[in-house]
Amino acid sequence: MADDPEFTDPMERPRYTGISTFMRTPYTEDLSGLDIGLIGVPFDAGTTNRPGARHGPREMRNQSTLLRKVHQGTGIAPFDICRVADIGDAWVQRPFDLEGGLEEIAVFFKRVHDAGVVPVSAGGDHSITLPVFRGIARDRPVGMVHFDAHCDTGDDYLGSRFHHGAPFRRAVEEGLLDPRRTIQIGIRGTVNDPDVWKFSHDSGMRVVTMEEFHEMGIKGVIEEARRVAGDGPTYISFDVDGLDPAFAPGTGTPEIGGLTTFEAQMMIRGLRGLNLVGGDVVEVSPPFDPSGNTALVGASLMFEILCMVADAVAARKAS
Ligand code: MN
Ligand code: MN
């Protein structure tokens, strides 16, 4: 039994056994020698409505144990071409202090970035992507392929400018995100102000509403995303509410008429070959997800993103 590969390699063990890590990768807080770190960010102090995304990383770790090692659609085997580990949570010591908490998260991601490790993260609400950028984009702004029902380029709301509806406006203002290399896909839903996403348009972001997504088709939107991102460093941020709530009901601000899981998979696969420098899946809220399906969907999209990022990291290492 001891020499059965099921028992000598942890990833070959039955998937329902052991302590849950992201995709059954080894857990380590030692960053040396790693290419990609899988990170939880259990923080939802930026939530404007239904909370719970702080519980996202733990449930996504659990559901991610259903995943296997090779990406069926592309043949990419991320754990063969890169050294990947679960490097734990960017947890904060002051969770009731939104801006202080975000700064603590930034310190974690800066340490990861300085160690040469590329982050693929599970939120948390979407406010956490701002401190990810503070950690990885200080030396040059990144571009972004952003899936979401919302542009998240709002401003002050109930006295805060750092809630989960505003991170990408702050990121542009801080010089971390290049708006002309940013595309936002899946935008829809009711609004209080018809001009709520004015900043996206004014700053030069490419906004693809769900209506336009269906007019252009998957291939057309992939082409557009590749054109906008170009060959500069690019980040993928996937708010699970970009999906239709039929597929991902467990989230804070669901909007009907969204992406299917398959459309999301095909879109992410279409980003292969971009100069990817990280990604995240945010806004999975387990308290609104009694079946666990949203966490499974989130973990599966995290694997899709991991495969594209691993392919990019391997290409950079080879060049
Ligand atoms: Mn959203
Ligand atoms: Mn969002």
CSV table of C-alpha atoms and ligand atoms in Angstrom, one decimal:
chain,number,residue,atom,x,y,z
A,1,MET,CA,0.0,0.0,0.0
A,2,ALA,CA,2.8,2.4,0.8
A,3,ASP,CA,4.2,2.4,-2.8
A,4,ASP,CA,0.8,2.8,-4.3
A,5,PRO,CA,0.9,6.3,-5.9
A,6,GLU,CA,-2.4,7.1,-4.3
A,7,PHE,CA,-0.6,7.1,-1.0
A,8,THR,CA,3.0,8.4,-1.8
A,9,ASP,CA,1.8,11.6,-3.6
A,10,PRO,CA,-0.7,13.6,-1.6
A,11,MET,CA,-2.5,14.7,-4.8
A,12,GLU,CA,-3.0,11.0,-5.6
A,13,ARG,CA,-4.8,10.3,-2.4
A,14,PRO,CA,-8.6,10.0,-2.4
A,15,ARG,CA,-9.9,13.5,-2.8
A,16,TYR,CA,-12.2,13.4,0.2
A,17,THR,CA,-9.3,12.7,2.6
A,18,GLY,CA,-7.0,15.0,4.5
A,19,ILE,CA,-7.0,18.7,5.3
A,20,SER,CA,-8.5,20.9,2.6
A,21,THR,CA,-6.1,23.1,0.8
A,22,PHE,CA,-6.7,24.8,-2.6
A,23,MET,CA,-6.8,22.0,-5.2
A,24,ARG,CA,-5.0,19.6,-2.7
A,25,THR,CA,-1.7,21.5,-3.2
A,26,PRO,CA,0.8,21.4,-0.4
A,27,TYR,CA,0.3,24.0,2.3
A,28,THR,CA,3.4,26.1,3.1
A,29,GLU,CA,4.1,29.6,4.4
A,30,ASP,CA,7.6,29.4,3.0
A,31,LEU,CA,7.6,31.2,-0.3
A,32,SER,CA,11.1,30.2,-1.5
A,33,GLY,CA,11.1,28.3,-4.7
A,34,LEU,CA,7.5,28.8,-5.5
A,35,ASP,CA,6.1,30.1,-8.8
A,36,ILE,CA,2.4,30.5,-7.9
A,37,GLY,CA,0.8,30.9,-4.5
A,38,LEU,CA,-2.9,30.1,-4.0
A,39,ILE,CA,-4.2,32.5,-1.4
A,40,GLY,CA,-7.3,33.0,0.6
A,41,VAL,CA,-8.4,36.5,1.5
A,42,PRO,CA,-11.2,36.0,4.2
A,43,PHE,CA,-12.3,39.7,4.4
A,44,ASP,CA,-15.7,41.2,3.6
A,45,ALA,CA,-15.6,44.5,5.4
A,46,GLY,CA,-16.2,46.3,2.1
A,47,THR,CA,-19.6,44.6,1.5
A,48,THR,CA,-22.4,47.1,0.8
A,49,ASN,CA,-25.3,44.6,1.1
A,50,ARG,CA,-25.4,40.8,1.9
A,51,PRO,CA,-22.2,39.8,3.7
A,52,GLY,CA,-20.5,36.5,4.1
A,53,ALA,CA,-17.6,36.5,1.5
A,54,ARG,CA,-15.2,36.2,4.4
A,55,HIS,CA,-16.2,32.6,4.5
A,56,GLY,CA,-15.4,32.1,0.8
A,57,PRO,CA,-11.8,30.9,1.0
A,58,ARG,CA,-12.6,28.0,3.4
A,59,GLU,CA,-15.5,26.7,1.4
A,60,MET,CA,-13.7,27.1,-1.9
A,61,ARG,CA,-10.8,25.1,-0.4
A,62,ASN,CA,-13.2,22.4,0.5
A,63,GLN,CA,-15.0,22.3,-2.8
A,64,SER,CA,-11.7,22.6,-4.7
A,65,THR,CA,-10.8,19.1,-3.5
A,66,LEU,CA,-13.2,17.8,-6.1
A,67,LEU,CA,-10.8,19.1,-8.9
A,68,ARG,CA,-8.2,17.0,-10.5
A,69,LYS,CA,-4.7,17.8,-11.9
A,70,VAL,CA,-5.1,18.4,-15.7
A,71,HIS,CA,-7.2,20.9,-17.5
A,72,GLN,CA,-9.4,18.9,-19.8
A,73,GLY,CA,-10.0,21.6,-22.4
A,74,THR,CA,-6.4,22.7,-22.9
A,75,GLY,CA,-4.3,19.9,-21.6
A,76,ILE,CA,-2.5,22.3,-19.3
A,77,ALA,CA,-1.2,20.5,-16.1
A,78,PRO,CA,-0.4,23.5,-13.9
A,79,PHE,CA,1.2,21.5,-11.1
A,80,ASP,CA,3.6,19.9,-13.6
A,81,ILE,CA,4.7,23.2,-15.3
A,82,CYS,CA,4.9,25.4,-12.2
A,83,ARG,CA,5.6,25.0,-8.5
A,84,VAL,CA,2.2,25.7,-6.9
A,85,ALA,CA,1.3,25.8,-3.2
A,86,ASP,CA,-1.5,26.9,-0.9
A,87,ILE,CA,0.3,29.7,1.0
A,88,GLY,CA,-2.5,30.3,3.4
A,89,ASP,CA,-4.7,33.3,4.1
A,90,ALA,CA,-4.0,37.0,3.9
A,91,TRP,CA,-6.0,37.5,7.1
A,92,VAL,CA,-6.1,40.7,8.9
A,93,GLN,CA,-5.6,41.6,12.6
A,94,ARG,CA,-8.1,44.5,12.5
A,95,PRO,CA,-11.1,43.2,10.6
A,96,PHE,CA,-13.4,46.0,11.7
A,97,ASP,CA,-11.2,48.6,10.2
A,98,LEU,CA,-11.8,48.6,6.4
A,99,GLU,CA,-9.0,50.8,5.2
A,100,GLY,CA,-6.5,49.4,7.8
A,101,GLY,CA,-7.5,45.9,6.9
A,102,LEU,CA,-6.9,46.6,3.2
A,103,GLU,CA,-3.5,47.9,4.0
A,104,GLU,CA,-2.7,44.7,5.9
A,105,ILE,CA,-3.7,42.7,2.9
A,106,ALA,CA,-1.5,44.8,0.7
A,107,VAL,CA,1.5,44.1,2.9
A,108,PHE,CA,0.9,40.3,2.5
A,109,PHE,CA,0.7,40.6,-1.3
A,110,LYS,CA,3.8,42.8,-1.5
A,111,ARG,CA,5.7,40.1,0.4
A,112,VAL,CA,4.4,37.5,-2.1
A,113,HIS,CA,5.3,39.7,-5.1
A,114,ASP,CA,8.8,40.5,-3.7
A,115,ALA,CA,9.4,36.8,-3.4
A,116,GLY,CA,8.7,36.3,-7.1
A,117,VAL,CA,5.5,34.4,-6.4
A,118,VAL,CA,2.5,35.0,-8.7
A,119,PRO,CA,-0.8,35.2,-6.7
A,120,VAL,CA,-4.1,33.4,-7.6
A,121,SER,CA,-6.5,34.3,-4.8
A,122,ALA,CA,-10.0,33.5,-3.5
A,123,GLY,CA,-11.9,36.4,-1.8
A,124,GLY,CA,-13.3,37.9,0.1
A,125,ASP,CA,-15.4,40.7,-1.3
A,126,HIS,CA,-14.2,42.7,-4.3
A,127,SER,CA,-12.6,45.4,-2.2
A,128,ILE,CA,-9.6,43.0,-1.7
A,129,THR,CA,-8.4,43.4,-5.3
A,130,LEU,CA,-7.3,47.0,-4.6
A,131,PRO,CA,-4.7,45.8,-2.0
A,132,VAL,CA,-3.7,42.9,-4.3
A,133,PHE,CA,-2.8,45.6,-6.9
A,134,ARG,CA,-1.0,47.7,-4.2
A,135,GLY,CA,1.1,44.6,-3.6
A,136,ILE,CA,1.9,43.6,-7.2
A,137,ALA,CA,1.5,46.7,-9.3
A,138,ARG,CA,3.5,49.4,-7.6
A,139,ASP,CA,6.4,49.2,-10.1
A,140,ARG,CA,4.0,49.5,-13.2
A,141,PRO,CA,0.3,49.5,-13.7
A,142,VAL,CA,-1.4,46.3,-14.8
A,143,GLY,CA,-4.2,45.8,-17.3
A,144,MET,CA,-7.2,43.7,-16.3
A,145,VAL,CA,-9.8,41.4,-17.7
A,146,HIS,CA,-12.7,41.8,-15.3
A,147,PHE,CA,-15.8,39.7,-15.1
A,148,ASP,CA,-18.6,41.1,-13.0
A,149,ALA,CA,-22.2,42.3,-13.1
A,150,HIS,CA,-20.8,45.6,-11.8
A,151,CYS,CA,-18.0,47.9,-13.0
A,152,ASP,CA,-16.9,48.6,-9.4
A,153,THR,CA,-15.7,52.0,-10.4
A,154,GLY,CA,-18.0,53.9,-8.0
A,155,ASP,CA,-17.0,56.5,-5.4
A,156,ASP,CA,-18.1,57.5,-1.9
A,157,TYR,CA,-20.9,55.4,-0.6
A,158,LEU,CA,-22.3,55.9,3.0
A,159,GLY,CA,-19.0,57.6,3.9
A,160,SER,CA,-16.5,55.2,2.4
A,161,ARG,CA,-14.5,55.2,-0.8
A,162,PHE,CA,-13.1,51.7,-0.3
A,163,HIS,CA,-16.2,49.5,-0.4
A,164,HIS,CA,-16.5,46.7,-2.9
A,165,GLY,CA,-18.2,48.9,-5.5
A,166,ALA,CA,-15.2,51.2,-5.9
A,167,PRO,CA,-11.8,49.3,-6.0
A,168,PHE,CA,-11.1,49.9,-9.7
A,169,ARG,CA,-11.6,53.7,-9.5
A,170,ARG,CA,-9.2,53.8,-6.5
A,171,ALA,CA,-6.7,51.5,-8.4
A,172,VAL,CA,-6.7,53.9,-11.4
A,173,GLU,CA,-6.3,56.9,-9.1
A,174,GLU,CA,-3.4,55.2,-7.4
A,175,GLY,CA,-1.6,54.5,-10.7
A,176,LEU,CA,-2.0,50.7,-10.2
A,177,LEU,CA,-4.5,49.9,-13.0
A,178,ASP,CA,-4.2,51.1,-16.6
A,179,PRO,CA,-7.8,51.9,-17.6
A,180,ARG,CA,-7.1,51.8,-21.3
A,181,ARG,CA,-5.9,48.2,-20.9
A,182,THR,CA,-9.0,47.2,-18.8
A,183,ILE,CA,-12.1,45.4,-20.1
A,184,GLN,CA,-15.2,44.8,-17.9
A,185,ILE,CA,-17.4,41.9,-19.1
A,186,GLY,CA,-20.9,41.0,-18.0
A,187,ILE,CA,-22.2,44.4,-16.8
A,188,ARG,CA,-25.9,44.6,-16.1
A,189,GLY,CA,-28.5,45.0,-13.4
A,190,THR,CA,-30.7,47.7,-11.9
A,191,VAL,CA,-29.1,51.0,-11.0
A,192,ASN,CA,-30.0,54.0,-8.9
A,193,ASP,CA,-28.1,56.4,-11.1
A,194,PRO,CA,-28.0,55.7,-14.9
A,195,ASP,CA,-24.5,57.1,-14.9
A,196,VAL,CA,-23.2,55.0,-12.0
A,197,TRP,CA,-20.3,53.6,-14.0
A,198,LYS,CA,-19.3,56.9,-15.6
A,199,PHE,CA,-15.8,56.6,-14.4
A,200,SER,CA,-15.2,53.4,-16.4
A,201,HIS,CA,-16.3,55.2,-19.6
A,202,ASP,CA,-14.5,58.5,-18.9
A,203,SER,CA,-11.2,56.8,-18.0
A,204,GLY,CA,-11.2,54.7,-21.2
A,205,MET,CA,-12.1,51.2,-19.9
A,206,ARG,CA,-13.9,48.9,-22.4
A,207,VAL,CA,-17.3,48.0,-20.8
A,208,VAL,CA,-19.1,45.0,-22.3
A,209,THR,CA,-22.7,44.7,-21.1
A,210,MET,CA,-24.5,41.4,-21.2
A,211,GLU,CA,-26.5,42.7,-24.2
A,212,GLU,CA,-23.3,43.4,-26.0
A,213,PHE,CA,-21.8,40.1,-24.9
A,214,HIS,CA,-24.6,38.2,-26.6
A,215,GLU,CA,-24.4,40.4,-29.7
A,216,MET,CA,-20.6,39.8,-30.1
A,217,GLY,CA,-20.6,36.2,-29.0
A,218,ILE,CA,-17.9,34.5,-27.0
A,219,LYS,CA,-15.3,34.6,-29.8
A,220,GLY,CA,-15.9,38.3,-30.4
A,221,VAL,CA,-15.5,39.2,-26.8
A,222,ILE,CA,-12.3,37.1,-26.5
A,223,GLU,CA,-10.9,39.0,-29.5
A,224,GLU,CA,-11.9,42.3,-27.9
A,225,ALA,CA,-10.3,41.3,-24.5
A,226,ARG,CA,-7.1,40.3,-26.1
A,227,ARG,CA,-7.0,43.5,-28.1
A,228,VAL,CA,-7.6,45.7,-25.0
A,229,ALA,CA,-5.1,43.8,-22.8
A,230,GLY,CA,-2.4,43.7,-25.4
A,231,ASP,CA,1.0,42.2,-24.4
A,232,GLY,CA,1.5,44.1,-21.1
A,233,PRO,CA,1.1,42.6,-17.6
A,234,THR,CA,-2.5,41.6,-17.2
A,235,TYR,CA,-4.6,40.5,-14.2
A,236,ILE,CA,-7.9,38.5,-14.3
A,237,SER,CA,-10.5,39.4,-11.7
A,238,PHE,CA,-13.6,37.3,-11.6
A,239,ASP,CA,-16.5,38.4,-9.4
A,240,VAL,CA,-18.7,35.4,-9.1
A,241,ASP,CA,-21.8,37.6,-9.6
A,242,GLY,CA,-20.7,38.0,-13.2
A,243,LEU,CA,-22.4,34.6,-13.5
A,244,ASP,CA,-26.1,34.2,-13.6
A,245,PRO,CA,-27.5,33.5,-10.1
A,246,ALA,CA,-28.9,30.3,-11.6
A,247,PHE,CA,-25.2,29.1,-11.5
A,248,ALA,CA,-23.9,31.1,-8.5
A,249,PRO,CA,-26.7,32.2,-6.1
A,250,GLY,CA,-24.4,32.4,-3.1
A,251,THR,CA,-23.1,35.9,-3.5
A,252,GLY,CA,-23.9,39.3,-2.0
A,253,THR,CA,-25.4,41.2,-5.0
A,254,PRO,CA,-26.8,38.8,-7.5
A,255,GLU,CA,-28.2,40.1,-10.8
A,256,ILE,CA,-30.2,38.0,-13.3
A,257,GLY,CA,-29.2,37.7,-17.0
A,258,GLY,CA,-25.6,36.8,-16.4
A,259,LEU,CA,-22.9,34.5,-17.9
A,260,THR,CA,-23.3,30.8,-17.8
A,261,THR,CA,-20.5,28.8,-16.2
A,262,PHE,CA,-19.5,27.4,-19.7
A,263,GLU,CA,-19.3,30.9,-21.2
A,264,ALA,CA,-17.1,31.9,-18.3
A,265,GLN,CA,-14.8,28.9,-18.9
A,266,MET,CA,-14.5,29.6,-22.6
A,267,MET,CA,-13.8,33.3,-21.9
A,268,ILE,CA,-11.0,32.5,-19.5
A,269,ARG,CA,-9.5,29.8,-21.9
A,270,GLY,CA,-9.6,32.5,-24.6
A,271,LEU,CA,-7.0,34.5,-22.5
A,272,ARG,CA,-4.3,31.9,-23.0
A,273,GLY,CA,-1.1,33.5,-24.1
A,274,LEU,CA,-1.7,36.9,-22.5
A,275,ASN,CA,1.1,38.1,-20.1
A,276,LEU,CA,-0.8,37.2,-17.0
A,277,VAL,CA,0.5,38.3,-13.6
A,278,GLY,CA,-2.2,37.0,-11.3
A,279,GLY,CA,-5.9,36.6,-10.8
A,280,ASP,CA,-8.7,36.2,-8.3
A,281,VAL,CA,-12.2,34.9,-7.8
A,282,VAL,CA,-14.2,37.0,-5.3
A,283,GLU,CA,-17.6,37.4,-3.7
A,284,VAL,CA,-18.5,33.8,-3.0
A,285,SER,CA,-20.7,34.0,0.1
A,286,PRO,CA,-21.2,30.6,1.7
A,287,PRO,CA,-24.0,31.7,4.0
A,288,PHE,CA,-26.1,32.3,0.8
A,289,ASP,CA,-24.9,29.1,-0.7
A,290,PRO,CA,-26.5,26.2,1.2
A,291,SER,CA,-25.8,23.6,-1.6
A,292,GLY,CA,-22.1,24.6,-1.8
A,293,ASN,CA,-22.5,24.9,-5.6
A,294,THR,CA,-21.3,28.6,-5.7
A,295,ALA,CA,-18.1,27.6,-3.9
A,296,LEU,CA,-17.6,24.7,-6.3
A,297,VAL,CA,-18.1,27.1,-9.2
A,298,GLY,CA,-15.7,29.6,-7.7
A,299,ALA,CA,-13.1,27.0,-7.1
A,300,SER,CA,-13.5,25.7,-10.6
A,301,LEU,CA,-13.0,29.1,-12.1
A,302,MET,CA,-10.0,29.6,-9.9
A,303,PHE,CA,-8.6,26.4,-11.5
A,304,GLU,CA,-9.4,27.8,-15.0
A,305,ILE,CA,-7.5,31.0,-14.1
A,306,LEU,CA,-4.6,29.1,-12.5
A,307,CYS,CA,-4.1,27.1,-15.7
A,308,MET,CA,-3.9,30.3,-17.8
A,309,VAL,CA,-1.6,31.9,-15.3
A,310,ALA,CA,0.6,28.8,-15.0
A,311,ASP,CA,0.9,28.7,-18.8
A,312,ALA,CA,2.1,32.3,-18.8
A,313,VAL,CA,4.5,31.8,-15.9
A,314,ALA,CA,6.0,28.7,-17.6
A,315,ALA,CA,6.4,30.7,-20.9
A,316,ARG,CA,8.2,33.5,-19.1
A,317,LYS,CA,10.5,31.1,-17.3
A,318,ALA,CA,11.4,29.4,-20.6
A,319,SER,CA,12.2,32.7,-22.4
B,1,MN,MN,-20.4,42.4,-8.7
B,2,MN,MN,-17.2,43.1,-8.1
